[in-house]
One Martini backbone bead per residue (centre of mass of N, CA, C, O) as a GRO file, in nm:
protein
  193
    1UNK     BB    1  -0.629  -3.193   1.368
    2UNK     BB    2  -0.710  -2.879   1.491
    3UNK     BB    3  -0.510  -2.668   1.693
    4UNK     BB    4  -0.335  -2.440   1.882
    5UNK     BB    5  -0.055  -2.600   1.784
    6UNK     BB    6  -0.088  -2.550   1.497
    7UNK     BB    7   0.068  -2.492   1.223
    8UNK     BB    8   0.080  -2.371   0.914
    9UNK     BB    9   0.182  -2.638   0.796
   10UNK     BB   10  -0.031  -2.820   0.918
   11UNK     BB   11  -0.272  -2.680   0.786
   12UNK     BB   12  -0.181  -2.716   0.493
   13UNK     BB   13  -0.187  -3.022   0.492
   14UNK     BB   14  -0.483  -3.060   0.580
   15UNK     BB   15  -0.621  -2.904   0.351
   16UNK     BB   16  -0.491  -3.044   0.106
   17UNK     BB   17  -0.586  -3.330   0.178
   18UNK     BB   18  -0.890  -3.278   0.182
   19UNK     BB   19  -0.901  -3.186  -0.115
   20UNK     BB   20  -0.774  -3.434  -0.250
   21UNK     BB   21  -1.012  -3.626  -0.161
   22UNK     BB   22  -1.198  -3.424  -0.364
   23UNK     BB   23  -1.039  -3.372  -0.634
   24UNK     BB   24  -0.845  -3.126  -0.526
   25UNK     BB   25  -0.609  -2.888  -0.644
   26UNK     BB   26  -0.403  -2.706  -0.414
   27UNK     BB   27  -0.173  -2.434  -0.412
   28UNK     BB   28   0.079  -2.323  -0.234
   29UNK     BB   29   0.132  -1.975  -0.164
   30UNK     BB   30   0.315  -1.723  -0.101
   31UNK     BB   31   0.395  -1.679   0.227
   32UNK     BB   32   0.333  -1.979   0.296
   33UNK     BB   33   0.558  -2.098   0.122
   34UNK     BB   34   0.788  -1.949   0.266
   35UNK     BB   35   0.736  -2.084   0.540
   36UNK     BB   36   0.802  -2.369   0.454
   37UNK     BB   37   1.108  -2.306   0.362
   38UNK     BB   38   1.138  -2.056   0.612
   39UNK     BB   39   1.029  -2.085   0.927
   40UNK     BB   40   1.270  -1.924   1.092
   41UNK     BB   41   1.232  -1.643   0.903
   42UNK     BB   42   0.914  -1.691   0.821
   43UNK     BB   43   0.570  -1.565   0.901
   44UNK     BB   44   0.267  -1.638   0.827
   45UNK     BB   45  -0.102  -1.593   0.880
   46UNK     BB   46  -0.157  -1.753   0.604
   47UNK     BB   47  -0.321  -1.969   0.370
   48UNK     BB   48  -0.249  -1.989   0.022
   49UNK     BB   49  -0.475  -2.108  -0.232
   50UNK     BB   50  -0.463  -2.245  -0.561
   51UNK     BB   51  -0.690  -2.363  -0.778
   52UNK     BB   52  -0.632  -2.607  -1.051
   53UNK     BB   53  -0.823  -2.853  -0.954
   54UNK     BB   54  -1.184  -2.946  -0.993
   55UNK     BB   55  -1.474  -3.147  -0.945
   56UNK     BB   56  -1.577  -2.919  -0.725
   57UNK     BB   57  -1.672  -2.596  -0.652
   58UNK     BB   58  -1.744  -2.676  -0.327
   59UNK     BB   59  -1.499  -2.823  -0.190
   60UNK     BB   60  -1.353  -2.618  -0.012
   61UNK     BB   61  -1.580  -2.546   0.184
   62UNK     BB   62  -1.643  -2.835   0.278
   63UNK     BB   63  -1.359  -2.912   0.383
   64UNK     BB   64  -1.336  -2.679   0.594
   65UNK     BB   65  -1.584  -2.745   0.760
   66UNK     BB   66  -1.486  -3.034   0.839
   67UNK     BB   67  -1.229  -2.889   0.997
   68UNK     BB   68  -1.379  -2.618   1.146
   69UNK     BB   69  -1.433  -2.393   0.958
   70UNK     BB   70  -1.499  -2.048   0.898
   71UNK     BB   71  -1.678  -1.819   0.689
   72UNK     BB   72  -1.560  -1.473   0.595
   73UNK     BB   73  -1.521  -1.319   0.309
   74UNK     BB   74  -1.316  -1.570   0.213
   75UNK     BB   75  -1.236  -1.634   0.512
   76UNK     BB   76  -1.075  -1.886   0.703
   77UNK     BB   77  -1.157  -1.990   1.033
   78UNK     BB   78  -1.042  -2.110   1.355
   79UNK     BB   79  -1.122  -2.143   1.688
   80UNK     BB   80  -0.821  -2.288   1.765
   81UNK     BB   81  -0.684  -2.079   1.550
   82UNK     BB   82  -0.501  -1.806   1.396
   83UNK     BB   83  -0.505  -1.924   1.126
   84UNK     BB   84  -0.568  -1.873   0.787
   85UNK     BB   85  -0.776  -1.921   0.486
   86UNK     BB   86  -0.717  -1.886   0.129
   87UNK     BB   87  -0.861  -1.825  -0.224
   88UNK     BB   88  -0.721  -1.716  -0.466
   89UNK     BB   89  -0.743  -1.642  -0.776
   90UNK     BB   90  -0.689  -1.752  -1.069
   91UNK     BB   91  -0.420  -1.827  -1.181
   92UNK     BB   92  -0.123  -1.963  -1.150
   93UNK     BB   93   0.095  -1.692  -1.048
   94UNK     BB   94   0.391  -1.480  -1.131
   95UNK     BB   95   0.304  -1.212  -1.203
   96UNK     BB   96   0.293  -1.265  -1.557
   97UNK     BB   97   0.333  -1.574  -1.490
   98UNK     BB   98   0.236  -1.882  -1.569
   99UNK     BB   99   0.202  -2.173  -1.373
  100UNK     BB  100   0.249  -2.529  -1.424
  101UNK     BB  101   0.419  -2.603  -1.173
  102UNK     BB  102   0.476  -2.827  -0.887
  103UNK     BB  103   0.496  -2.951  -0.573
  104UNK     BB  104   0.513  -3.272  -0.395
  105UNK     BB  105   0.431  -3.338  -0.054
  106UNK     BB  106   0.504  -3.582   0.196
  107UNK     BB  107   0.325  -3.663   0.515
  108UNK     BB  108   0.268  -3.942   0.554
  109UNK     BB  109  -0.085  -3.917   0.475
  110UNK     BB  110   0.002  -3.647   0.351
  111UNK     BB  111  -0.053  -3.352   0.137
  112UNK     BB  112   0.147  -3.108  -0.067
  113UNK     BB  113   0.090  -2.835  -0.266
  114UNK     BB  114   0.368  -2.643  -0.412
  115UNK     BB  115   0.569  -2.429  -0.473
  116UNK     BB  116   0.854  -2.393  -0.571
  117UNK     BB  117   1.129  -2.259  -0.452
  118UNK     BB  118   1.183  -2.080  -0.696
  119UNK     BB  119   0.890  -1.960  -0.714
  120UNK     BB  120   0.897  -1.840  -0.430
  121UNK     BB  121   1.114  -1.638  -0.486
  122UNK     BB  122   0.963  -1.488  -0.709
  123UNK     BB  123   0.716  -1.412  -0.541
  124UNK     BB  124   0.881  -1.229  -0.347
  125UNK     BB  125   1.017  -1.048  -0.567
  126UNK     BB  126   0.763  -0.907  -0.669
  127UNK     BB  127   0.746  -0.709  -0.427
  128UNK     BB  128   1.019  -0.577  -0.488
  129UNK     BB  129   0.983  -0.492  -0.784
  130UNK     BB  130   0.684  -0.339  -0.765
  131UNK     BB  131   0.718  -0.208  -0.435
  132UNK     BB  132   0.996  -0.200  -0.285
  133UNK     BB  133   1.003  -0.454  -0.087
  134UNK     BB  134   1.246  -0.541   0.138
  135UNK     BB  135   1.111  -0.782   0.287
  136UNK     BB  136   1.081  -0.952   0.028
  137UNK     BB  137   1.379  -0.982  -0.025
  138UNK     BB  138   1.449  -1.125   0.239
  139UNK     BB  139   1.263  -1.369   0.187
  140UNK     BB  140   1.389  -1.460  -0.078
  141UNK     BB  141   1.662  -1.523   0.049
  142UNK     BB  142   1.569  -1.730   0.259
  143UNK     BB  143   1.458  -1.930   0.053
  144UNK     BB  144   1.718  -1.960  -0.118
  145UNK     BB  145   1.892  -2.061   0.144
  146UNK     BB  146   1.717  -2.342   0.201
  147UNK     BB  147   1.797  -2.430  -0.103
  148UNK     BB  148   1.772  -2.528  -0.406
  149UNK     BB  149   1.808  -2.333  -0.709
  150UNK     BB  150   1.708  -2.160  -1.016
  151UNK     BB  151   1.876  -1.891  -1.125
  152UNK     BB  152   1.804  -1.882  -1.428
  153UNK     BB  153   1.498  -1.864  -1.392
  154UNK     BB  154   1.496  -1.605  -1.227
  155UNK     BB  155   1.620  -1.435  -1.450
  156UNK     BB  156   1.407  -1.481  -1.669
  157UNK     BB  157   1.172  -1.373  -1.501
  158UNK     BB  158   1.296  -1.088  -1.456
  159UNK     BB  159   1.290  -1.005  -1.747
  160UNK     BB  160   0.976  -1.028  -1.776
  161UNK     BB  161   0.955  -0.800  -1.530
  162UNK     BB  162   1.160  -0.570  -1.570
  163UNK     BB  163   1.411  -0.644  -1.319
  164UNK     BB  164   1.737  -0.648  -1.337
  165UNK     BB  165   1.842  -0.458  -1.120
  166UNK     BB  166   1.707  -0.610  -0.879
  167UNK     BB  167   1.826  -0.881  -0.944
  168UNK     BB  168   2.121  -0.806  -0.897
  169UNK     BB  169   2.085  -0.763  -0.597
  170UNK     BB  170   1.995  -1.045  -0.529
  171UNK     BB  171   2.240  -1.199  -0.646
  172UNK     BB  172   2.458  -1.068  -0.471
  173UNK     BB  173   2.335  -1.142  -0.194
  174UNK     BB  174   2.321  -1.444  -0.238
  175UNK     BB  175   2.621  -1.494  -0.282
  176UNK     BB  176   2.718  -1.377  -0.013
  177UNK     BB  177   2.534  -1.546   0.186
  178UNK     BB  178   2.616  -1.823   0.081
  179UNK     BB  179   2.917  -1.795   0.147
  180UNK     BB  180   2.882  -1.741   0.457
  181UNK     BB  181   2.722  -2.026   0.492
  182UNK     BB  182   2.892  -2.239   0.307
  183UNK     BB  183   2.662  -2.386   0.134
  184UNK     BB  184   2.503  -2.598   0.314
  185UNK     BB  185   2.194  -2.530   0.209
  186UNK     BB  186   2.259  -2.398  -0.039
  187UNK     BB  187   2.183  -2.369  -0.400
  188UNK     BB  188   2.218  -2.482  -0.739
  189UNK     BB  189   1.955  -2.574  -0.964
  190UNK     BB  190   1.796  -2.672  -1.252
  191UNK     BB  191   1.501  -2.766  -1.121
  192UNK     BB  192   1.427  -2.598  -0.843
  193UNK     BB  193   1.402  -2.797  -0.573
   0.00000   0.00000   0.00000
């Protein structure tokens, strides 16, 4: 049940679970994925889901109506909560790269399909690379510092985005901030989880 106290993460779990029950897999992406990984550092105002599998083209609208959401111009709002839900068109991609994998998180009887932490870093870096958005760099660093990432994958993705100079800035700041934090939360992992 969605209330005025529901967080963006609560809403994301609720929406994803409702869709999953209708045989629809929708992956949380964008700033909302960053909020999941670094909730104390970044807060999105909406949950963005890209539908990657659906048995019914109308499942998303039906599931959200059942949860009490109203749709206006492709944006779903709930009368009891300020967060909105959107379904940007697929495919699931970051910059020019189509994303094949995602993480599955369980919370009690709920499920959330979400970009991996590594892909969430790349997603935020895209704003920095293509629009020189320094707040996107800050968010990418916050997500990277929240747990293990695959730095080699981020570098490969950055090469594909033709943004090695900006990647170098990210890498240097990540190394410095990770070292200042004592590496307690952050780390580098091969699988990017």
